[in-house]
Amino acid sequence: MAAETNTKDKSPRSIRRVAVGSVVVIQLLLAAAAFLSGNYLSATHHRNWDLSKNNEFSLSPLTIKLLSSDAVQQREHPIKIIAAVRKSSRHHTRLRAIGEEYARLSKGGIEIEFIDYVIDTDRANQTAEAYDHTFVDDVFVIDARTGDEPAPPEGENATPAASAHIRFVPVEEMLVFRTDGPNQRTQVGYQYEDLLTSSLRGAIEGTPRRFNLLADTSLLQDSSRDPPWETLPTTLRRPN
């Protein structure tokens, strides 16, 4: 009889459905608040992480300094960069990532547009007409003209392309090659940032600076295929 009495005393307790329902509602509200807070923080405090092997998509301190300078961020008219790059190019993904990083770090000082001149022929023709340039190879167009820039001289050079604040940077020049033999070249690296940053600086400054080289011409030798006095102007012309 005692065992039977104990079994009857251990009857199932009633489930407090209202309390359980309240806990579930609170958990859902907290989860929604955490989700919305995470989205808000990611939108207002955006940051990219370069997870590539050699930090290939991270810009150098010199480039970051230029992009954060008043010459870029305090402009009345943003700098326009038009990347005429085919989507089928094996360099498209890399160039797009680097170009977008330039625009992001400039905080509105740079506007970049990617055009596939093979597919988007209408936009490519508009750009080609605006800059008097025919797109046959991948190229970056950097337009740093200002609203108060004087008009180019009249005549055959009276085009926007004649402006000192416009630069054309072929993608082919952004690649580093090694010569293995006659007519045999192997790509061994990239110099995207070097050319983009130097061309961007040159487009902003506009008028090239002048350098005078004094040398004893009697000691100069012209036995090499690329003598230094011809290579030096080309090198200096890139950073304006």
PDB file of C-alpha atoms in Angstrom:
ATOM      1  CA  MET A   1       0.000   0.000   0.000  1.00  0.00           C
ATOM      2  CA  ALA A   2       2.845   2.399   0.806  1.00  0.00           C
ATOM      3  CA  ALA A   3       4.468   1.906  -2.610  1.00  0.00           C
ATOM      4  CA  GLU A   4       1.143   2.555  -4.306  1.00  0.00           C
ATOM      5  CA  THR A   5       0.656   5.764  -2.319  1.00  0.00           C
ATOM      6  CA  ASN A   6       4.148   7.103  -3.289  1.00  0.00           C
ATOM      7  CA  THR A   7       3.474   6.457  -6.969  1.00  0.00           C
ATOM      8  CA  LYS A   8       0.304   8.481  -6.861  1.00  0.00           C
ATOM      9  CA  ASP A   9       2.097  11.380  -5.133  1.00  0.00           C
ATOM     10  CA  LYS A  10       4.647  11.655  -8.010  1.00  0.00           C
ATOM     11  CA  SER A  11       2.138  12.865 -10.575  1.00  0.00           C
ATOM     12  CA  PRO A  12       3.542  14.957 -13.522  1.00  0.00           C
ATOM     13  CA  ARG A  13       3.760  18.653 -12.811  1.00  0.00           C
ATOM     14  CA  SER A  14       1.802  21.011 -15.016  1.00  0.00           C
ATOM     15  CA  ILE A  15       3.899  22.789 -17.678  1.00  0.00           C
ATOM     16  CA  ARG A  16       3.951  26.524 -17.332  1.00  0.00           C
ATOM     17  CA  ARG A  17       3.293  27.241 -20.979  1.00  0.00           C
ATOM     18  CA  VAL A  18       3.050  31.017 -20.545  1.00  0.00           C
ATOM     19  CA  ALA A  19       6.495  31.240 -18.922  1.00  0.00           C
ATOM     20  CA  VAL A  20       8.120  29.063 -21.592  1.00  0.00           C
ATOM     21  CA  GLY A  21       6.481  31.102 -24.357  1.00  0.00           C
ATOM     22  CA  SER A  22       7.749  34.319 -22.803  1.00  0.00           C
ATOM     23  CA  VAL A  23      11.337  33.001 -22.711  1.00  0.00           C
ATOM     24  CA  VAL A  24      11.143  32.005 -26.377  1.00  0.00           C
ATOM     25  CA  VAL A  25       9.855  35.455 -27.368  1.00  0.00           C
ATOM     26  CA  ILE A  26      12.639  37.163 -25.414  1.00  0.00           C
ATOM     27  CA  GLN A  27      15.257  34.948 -27.068  1.00  0.00           C
ATOM     28  CA  LEU A  28      13.900  35.776 -30.519  1.00  0.00           C
ATOM     29  CA  LEU A  29      13.950  39.502 -29.741  1.00  0.00           C
ATOM     30  CA  LEU A  30      17.533  39.308 -28.487  1.00  0.00           C
ATOM     31  CA  ALA A  31      18.612  37.346 -31.582  1.00  0.00           C
ATOM     32  CA  ALA A  32      16.953  39.922 -33.856  1.00  0.00           C
ATOM     33  CA  ALA A  33      18.619  42.776 -31.945  1.00  0.00           C
ATOM     34  CA  ALA A  34      22.032  41.103 -32.226  1.00  0.00           C
ATOM     35  CA  PHE A  35      21.531  40.525 -35.965  1.00  0.00           C
ATOM     36  CA  LEU A  36      20.497  44.123 -36.620  1.00  0.00           C
ATOM     37  CA  SER A  37      23.350  45.466 -34.485  1.00  0.00           C
ATOM     38  CA  GLY A  38      25.852  43.348 -36.387  1.00  0.00           C
ATOM     39  CA  ASN A  39      24.561  44.620 -39.726  1.00  0.00           C
ATOM     40  CA  TYR A  40      24.688  48.207 -38.511  1.00  0.00           C
ATOM     41  CA  LEU A  41      28.252  47.895 -37.264  1.00  0.00           C
ATOM     42  CA  SER A  42      29.425  46.176 -40.445  1.00  0.00           C
ATOM     43  CA  ALA A  43      27.859  48.921 -42.566  1.00  0.00           C
ATOM     44  CA  THR A  44      29.200  51.861 -40.571  1.00  0.00           C
ATOM     45  CA  HIS A  45      32.608  50.374 -39.693  1.00  0.00           C
ATOM     46  CA  HIS A  46      33.453  48.536 -42.886  1.00  0.00           C
ATOM     47  CA  ARG A  47      36.881  46.980 -43.145  1.00  0.00           C
ATOM     48  CA  ASN A  48      38.468  44.671 -45.672  1.00  0.00           C
ATOM     49  CA  TRP A  49      40.821  41.872 -44.718  1.00  0.00           C
ATOM     50  CA  ASP A  50      43.541  40.782 -47.088  1.00  0.00           C
ATOM     51  CA  LEU A  51      43.823  37.012 -46.694  1.00  0.00           C
ATOM     52  CA  SER A  52      46.045  36.484 -49.729  1.00  0.00           C
ATOM     53  CA  LYS A  53      49.375  34.737 -49.288  1.00  0.00           C
ATOM     54  CA  ASN A  54      51.635  37.777 -49.732  1.00  0.00           C
ATOM     55  CA  ASN A  55      49.126  40.542 -48.960  1.00  0.00           C
ATOM     56  CA  GLU A  56      48.785  41.137 -52.686  1.00  0.00           C
ATOM     57  CA  PHE A  57      45.689  43.311 -52.260  1.00  0.00           C
ATOM     58  CA  SER A  58      47.055  45.524 -49.460  1.00  0.00           C
ATOM     59  CA  LEU A  59      48.198  48.984 -50.517  1.00  0.00           C
ATOM     60  CA  SER A  60      51.509  50.434 -49.385  1.00  0.00           C
ATOM     61  CA  PRO A  61      51.748  53.256 -46.815  1.00  0.00           C
ATOM     62  CA  LEU A  62      52.831  55.631 -49.615  1.00  0.00           C
ATOM     63  CA  THR A  63      49.628  54.975 -51.565  1.00  0.00           C
ATOM     64  CA  ILE A  64      47.459  55.173 -48.451  1.00  0.00           C
ATOM     65  CA  LYS A  65      49.057  58.530 -47.600  1.00  0.00           C
ATOM     66  CA  LEU A  66      48.218  59.873 -51.057  1.00  0.00           C
ATOM     67  CA  LEU A  67      44.635  58.586 -50.923  1.00  0.00           C
ATOM     68  CA  SER A  68      44.094  60.150 -47.481  1.00  0.00           C
ATOM     69  CA  SER A  69      45.625  63.499 -48.447  1.00  0.00           C
ATOM     70  CA  ASP A  70      43.633  66.698 -49.001  1.00  0.00           C
ATOM     71  CA  ALA A  71      44.622  66.598 -52.680  1.00  0.00           C
ATOM     72  CA  VAL A  72      42.340  63.565 -53.040  1.00  0.00           C
ATOM     73  CA  GLN A  73      39.723  63.796 -50.297  1.00  0.00           C
ATOM     74  CA  GLN A  74      39.113  67.560 -50.297  1.00  0.00           C
ATOM     75  CA  ARG A  75      38.510  67.954 -54.026  1.00  0.00           C
ATOM     76  CA  GLU A  76      35.462  69.773 -55.333  1.00  0.00           C
ATOM     77  CA  HIS A  77      35.160  67.242 -58.160  1.00  0.00           C
ATOM     78  CA  PRO A  78      36.067  63.578 -57.509  1.00  0.00           C
ATOM     79  CA  ILE A  79      38.813  61.948 -59.549  1.00  0.00           C
ATOM     80  CA  LYS A  80      37.364  59.619 -62.156  1.00  0.00           C
ATOM     81  CA  ILE A  81      39.067  56.320 -62.883  1.00  0.00           C
ATOM     82  CA  ILE A  82      37.679  54.349 -65.798  1.00  0.00           C
ATOM     83  CA  ALA A  83      39.008  50.802 -65.953  1.00  0.00           C
ATOM     84  CA  ALA A  84      38.429  49.519 -69.460  1.00  0.00           C
ATOM     85  CA  VAL A  85      39.183  45.881 -68.702  1.00  0.00           C
ATOM     86  CA  ARG A  86      37.591  42.831 -70.297  1.00  0.00           C
ATOM     87  CA  LYS A  87      35.823  40.506 -67.872  1.00  0.00           C
ATOM     88  CA  SER A  88      37.424  37.617 -69.695  1.00  0.00           C
ATOM     89  CA  SER A  89      40.882  38.906 -68.765  1.00  0.00           C
ATOM     90  CA  ARG A  90      42.676  36.829 -66.144  1.00  0.00           C
ATOM     91  CA  HIS A  91      43.666  40.097 -64.469  1.00  0.00           C
ATOM     92  CA  HIS A  92      40.098  41.405 -64.110  1.00  0.00           C
ATOM     93  CA  THR A  93      39.440  40.120 -60.572  1.00  0.00           C
ATOM     94  CA  ARG A  94      42.744  41.415 -59.236  1.00  0.00           C
ATOM     95  CA  LEU A  95      42.389  44.805 -60.924  1.00  0.00           C
ATOM     96  CA  ARG A  96      38.836  45.220 -59.693  1.00  0.00           C
ATOM     97  CA  ALA A  97      39.804  44.471 -56.091  1.00  0.00           C
ATOM     98  CA  ILE A  98      42.690  46.950 -56.172  1.00  0.00           C
ATOM     99  CA  GLY A  99      40.638  49.628 -57.935  1.00  0.00           C
ATOM    100  CA  GLU A 100      37.814  49.352 -55.415  1.00  0.00           C
ATOM    101  CA  GLU A 101      40.359  49.616 -52.595  1.00  0.00           C
ATOM    102  CA  TYR A 102      41.629  52.897 -54.077  1.00  0.00           C
ATOM    103  CA  ALA A 103      38.085  54.253 -54.181  1.00  0.00           C
ATOM    104  CA  ARG A 104      37.280  53.059 -50.649  1.00  0.00           C
ATOM    105  CA  LEU A 105      40.356  54.582 -49.038  1.00  0.00           C
ATOM    106  CA  SER A 106      39.829  57.875 -50.866  1.00  0.00           C
ATOM    107  CA  LYS A 107      36.516  58.327 -49.004  1.00  0.00           C
ATOM    108  CA  GLY A 108      34.700  59.757 -51.987  1.00  0.00           C
ATOM    109  CA  GLY A 109      37.699  61.436 -53.572  1.00  0.00           C
ATOM    110  CA  ILE A 110      37.864  58.788 -56.304  1.00  0.00           C
ATOM    111  CA  GLU A 111      35.045  57.318 -58.364  1.00  0.00           C
ATOM    112  CA  ILE A 112      35.919  54.167 -60.295  1.00  0.00           C
ATOM    113  CA  GLU A 113      33.983  52.562 -63.126  1.00  0.00           C
ATOM    114  CA  PHE A 114      34.743  49.232 -64.788  1.00  0.00           C
ATOM    115  CA  ILE A 115      33.826  48.831 -68.453  1.00  0.00           C
ATOM    116  CA  ASP A 116      34.065  45.706 -70.544  1.00  0.00           C
ATOM    117  CA  TYR A 117      34.626  47.414 -73.891  1.00  0.00           C
ATOM    118  CA  VAL A 118      33.903  44.144 -75.723  1.00  0.00           C
ATOM    119  CA  ILE A 119      30.479  43.544 -74.160  1.00  0.00           C
ATOM    120  CA  ASP A 120      29.302  47.033 -73.185  1.00  0.00           C
ATOM    121  CA  THR A 121      29.997  48.633 -76.544  1.00  0.00           C
ATOM    122  CA  ASP A 122      27.660  51.608 -76.039  1.00  0.00           C
ATOM    123  CA  ARG A 123      29.383  52.760 -72.861  1.00  0.00           C
ATOM    124  CA  ALA A 124      32.780  52.020 -74.367  1.00  0.00           C
ATOM    125  CA  ASN A 125      32.004  54.163 -77.419  1.00  0.00           C
ATOM    126  CA  GLN A 126      30.841  57.023 -75.202  1.00  0.00           C
ATOM    127  CA  THR A 127      34.052  56.858 -73.194  1.00  0.00           C
ATOM    128  CA  ALA A 128      36.210  56.513 -76.305  1.00  0.00           C
ATOM    129  CA  GLU A 129      34.598  59.601 -77.807  1.00  0.00           C
ATOM    130  CA  ALA A 130      34.903  61.574 -74.573  1.00  0.00           C
ATOM    131  CA  TYR A 131      38.633  60.882 -74.246  1.00  0.00           C
ATOM    132  CA  ASP A 132      39.496  60.530 -77.932  1.00  0.00           C
ATOM    133  CA  HIS A 133      40.868  57.068 -77.290  1.00  0.00           C
ATOM    134  CA  THR A 134      40.110  53.788 -79.046  1.00  0.00           C
ATOM    135  CA  PHE A 135      39.976  50.806 -76.705  1.00  0.00           C
ATOM    136  CA  VAL A 136      41.860  47.930 -78.279  1.00  0.00           C
ATOM    137  CA  ASP A 137      43.688  46.798 -75.132  1.00  0.00           C
ATOM    138  CA  ASP A 138      42.914  46.935 -71.424  1.00  0.00           C
ATOM    139  CA  VAL A 139      43.707  50.356 -70.015  1.00  0.00           C
ATOM    140  CA  PHE A 140      43.004  52.586 -67.009  1.00  0.00           C
ATOM    141  CA  VAL A 141      41.957  56.198 -67.640  1.00  0.00           C
ATOM    142  CA  ILE A 142      42.635  58.573 -64.734  1.00  0.00           C
ATOM    143  CA  ASP A 143      40.772  61.885 -65.030  1.00  0.00           C
ATOM    144  CA  ALA A 144      41.754  64.396 -62.341  1.00  0.00           C
ATOM    145  CA  ARG A 145      40.522  67.517 -64.091  1.00  0.00           C
ATOM    146  CA  THR A 146      39.013  70.264 -61.973  1.00  0.00           C
ATOM    147  CA  GLY A 147      36.094  72.517 -62.752  1.00  0.00           C
ATOM    148  CA  ASP A 148      38.284  75.609 -63.124  1.00  0.00           C
ATOM    149  CA  GLU A 149      40.795  73.975 -65.477  1.00  0.00           C
ATOM    150  CA  PRO A 150      41.334  76.075 -68.609  1.00  0.00           C
ATOM    151  CA  ALA A 151      40.151  74.644 -71.897  1.00  0.00           C
ATOM    152  CA  PRO A 152      42.785  72.867 -74.008  1.00  0.00           C
ATOM    153  CA  PRO A 153      44.206  74.778 -76.969  1.00  0.00           C
ATOM    154  CA  GLU A 154      42.226  74.827 -80.184  1.00  0.00           C
ATOM    155  CA  GLY A 155      43.269  72.708 -83.113  1.00  0.00           C
ATOM    156  CA  GLU A 156      44.048  69.049 -83.508  1.00  0.00           C
ATOM    157  CA  ASN A 157      44.929  68.768 -79.785  1.00  0.00           C
ATOM    158  CA  ALA A 158      41.678  70.339 -78.590  1.00  0.00           C
ATOM    159  CA  THR A 159      40.434  67.189 -76.842  1.00  0.00           C
ATOM    160  CA  PRO A 160      40.088  66.193 -73.175  1.00  0.00           C
ATOM    161  CA  ALA A 161      42.901  63.715 -73.755  1.00  0.00           C
ATOM    162  CA  ALA A 162      45.248  66.681 -74.247  1.00  0.00           C
ATOM    163  CA  SER A 163      44.676  67.742 -70.634  1.00  0.00           C
ATOM    164  CA  ALA A 164      47.660  67.532 -68.285  1.00  0.00           C
ATOM    165  CA  HIS A 165      45.349  66.041 -65.657  1.00  0.00           C
ATOM    166  CA  ILE A 166      44.490  62.893 -67.639  1.00  0.00           C
ATOM    167  CA  ARG A 167      46.606  59.751 -67.716  1.00  0.00           C
ATOM    168  CA  PHE A 168      46.275  56.512 -69.673  1.00  0.00           C
ATOM    169  CA  VAL A 169      47.790  53.471 -67.954  1.00  0.00           C
ATOM    170  CA  PRO A 170      47.871  50.314 -70.101  1.00  0.00           C
ATOM    171  CA  VAL A 171      47.405  47.101 -68.141  1.00  0.00           C
ATOM    172  CA  GLU A 172      50.225  45.553 -70.169  1.00  0.00           C
ATOM    173  CA  GLU A 173      52.662  47.957 -68.479  1.00  0.00           C
ATOM    174  CA  MET A 174      51.425  46.818 -65.065  1.00  0.00           C
ATOM    175  CA  LEU A 175      52.819  43.342 -65.643  1.00  0.00           C
ATOM    176  CA  VAL A 176      56.408  42.291 -64.994  1.00  0.00           C
ATOM    177  CA  PHE A 177      57.910  39.866 -67.497  1.00  0.00           C
ATOM    178  CA  ARG A 178      61.053  37.800 -67.705  1.00  0.00           C
ATOM    179  CA  THR A 179      62.686  37.196 -71.059  1.00  0.00           C
ATOM    180  CA  ASP A 180      63.567  33.534 -71.457  1.00  0.00           C
ATOM    181  CA  GLY A 181      64.682  33.715 -75.053  1.00  0.00           C
ATOM    182  CA  PRO A 182      63.898  35.248 -78.420  1.00  0.00           C
ATOM    183  CA  ASN A 183      60.228  36.230 -78.426  1.00  0.00           C
ATOM    184  CA  GLN A 184      59.682  34.280 -75.195  1.00  0.00           C
ATOM    185  CA  ARG A 185      58.393  36.204 -72.208  1.00  0.00           C
ATOM    186  CA  THR A 186      57.057  34.841 -68.949  1.00  0.00           C
ATOM    187  CA  GLN A 187      55.056  36.933 -66.521  1.00  0.00           C
ATOM    188  CA  VAL A 188      56.741  36.891 -63.121  1.00  0.00           C
ATOM    189  CA  GLY A 189      54.927  39.611 -61.199  1.00  0.00           C
ATOM    190  CA  TYR A 190      52.746  42.700 -61.066  1.00  0.00           C
ATOM    191  CA  GLN A 191      53.316  46.405 -60.606  1.00  0.00           C
ATOM    192  CA  TYR A 192      49.699  47.532 -60.496  1.00  0.00           C
ATOM    193  CA  GLU A 193      50.050  49.796 -57.511  1.00  0.00           C
ATOM    194  CA  ASP A 194      53.322  51.357 -58.661  1.00  0.00           C
ATOM    195  CA  LEU A 195      51.890  52.610 -61.942  1.00  0.00           C
ATOM    196  CA  LEU A 196      48.439  53.506 -60.624  1.00  0.00           C
ATOM    197  CA  THR A 197      49.790  55.561 -57.732  1.00  0.00           C
ATOM    198  CA  SER A 198      52.438  57.362 -59.797  1.00  0.00           C
ATOM    199  CA  SER A 199      49.939  58.066 -62.590  1.00  0.00           C
ATOM    200  CA  LEU A 200      47.345  59.241 -60.065  1.00  0.00           C
ATOM    201  CA  ARG A 201      49.852  61.648 -58.540  1.00  0.00           C
ATOM    202  CA  GLY A 202      50.841  62.904 -61.991  1.00  0.00           C
ATOM    203  CA  ALA A 203      47.207  63.471 -62.978  1.00  0.00           C
ATOM    204  CA  ILE A 204      46.543  65.437 -59.778  1.00  0.00           C
ATOM    205  CA  GLU A 205      49.603  67.655 -60.144  1.00  0.00           C
ATOM    206  CA  GLY A 206      49.098  68.190 -63.858  1.00  0.00           C
ATOM    207  CA  THR A 207      52.149  70.211 -64.825  1.00  0.00           C
ATOM    208  CA  PRO A 208      55.277  68.055 -64.726  1.00  0.00           C
ATOM    209  CA  ARG A 209      58.166  69.152 -62.553  1.00  0.00           C
ATOM    210  CA  ARG A 210      61.481  69.869 -64.219  1.00  0.00           C
ATOM    211  CA  PHE A 211      64.719  68.065 -63.433  1.00  0.00           C
ATOM    212  CA  ASN A 212      68.105  69.018 -64.827  1.00  0.00           C
ATOM    213  CA  LEU A 213      70.766  66.328 -65.099  1.00  0.00           C
ATOM    214  CA  LEU A 214      74.372  67.475 -65.251  1.00  0.00           C
ATOM    215  CA  ALA A 215      76.871  64.883 -66.407  1.00  0.00           C
ATOM    216  CA  ASP A 216      80.219  64.600 -68.113  1.00  0.00           C
ATOM    217  CA  THR A 217      79.224  63.363 -71.544  1.00  0.00           C
ATOM    218  CA  SER A 218      82.734  62.140 -72.257  1.00  0.00           C
ATOM    219  CA  LEU A 219      82.204  59.324 -69.761  1.00  0.00           C
ATOM    220  CA  LEU A 220      78.855  58.196 -71.138  1.00  0.00           C
ATOM    221  CA  GLN A 221      78.792  54.886 -72.963  1.00  0.00           C
ATOM    222  CA  ASP A 222      76.095  53.921 -75.444  1.00  0.00           C
ATOM    223  CA  SER A 223      76.906  50.241 -75.711  1.00  0.00           C
ATOM    224  CA  SER A 224      73.780  49.019 -73.922  1.00  0.00           C
ATOM    225  CA  ARG A 225      70.447  48.588 -75.598  1.00  0.00           C
ATOM    226  CA  ASP A 226      68.694  50.845 -73.043  1.00  0.00           C
ATOM    227  CA  PRO A 227      71.163  53.562 -72.012  1.00  0.00           C
ATOM    228  CA  PRO A 228      70.402  55.183 -68.631  1.00  0.00           C
ATOM    229  CA  TRP A 229      69.924  58.695 -70.063  1.00  0.00           C
ATOM    230  CA  GLU A 230      67.003  57.338 -72.095  1.00  0.00           C
ATOM    231  CA  THR A 231      65.578  55.183 -69.299  1.00  0.00           C
ATOM    232  CA  LEU A 232      65.727  57.980 -66.706  1.00  0.00           C
ATOM    233  CA  PRO A 233      63.197  60.307 -68.422  1.00  0.00           C
ATOM    234  CA  THR A 234      60.766  57.399 -68.851  1.00  0.00           C
ATOM    235  CA  THR A 235      61.107  56.481 -65.186  1.00  0.00           C
ATOM    236  CA  LEU A 236      60.630  60.048 -63.982  1.00  0.00           C
ATOM    237  CA  ARG A 237      57.731  60.685 -66.330  1.00  0.00           C
ATOM    238  CA  ARG A 238      55.613  58.019 -64.631  1.00  0.00           C
ATOM    239  CA  PRO A 239      55.544  59.783 -61.238  1.00  0.00           C
ATOM    240  CA  ASN A 240      55.168  63.072 -63.158  1.00  0.00           C
TER     241      ASN A 240
END
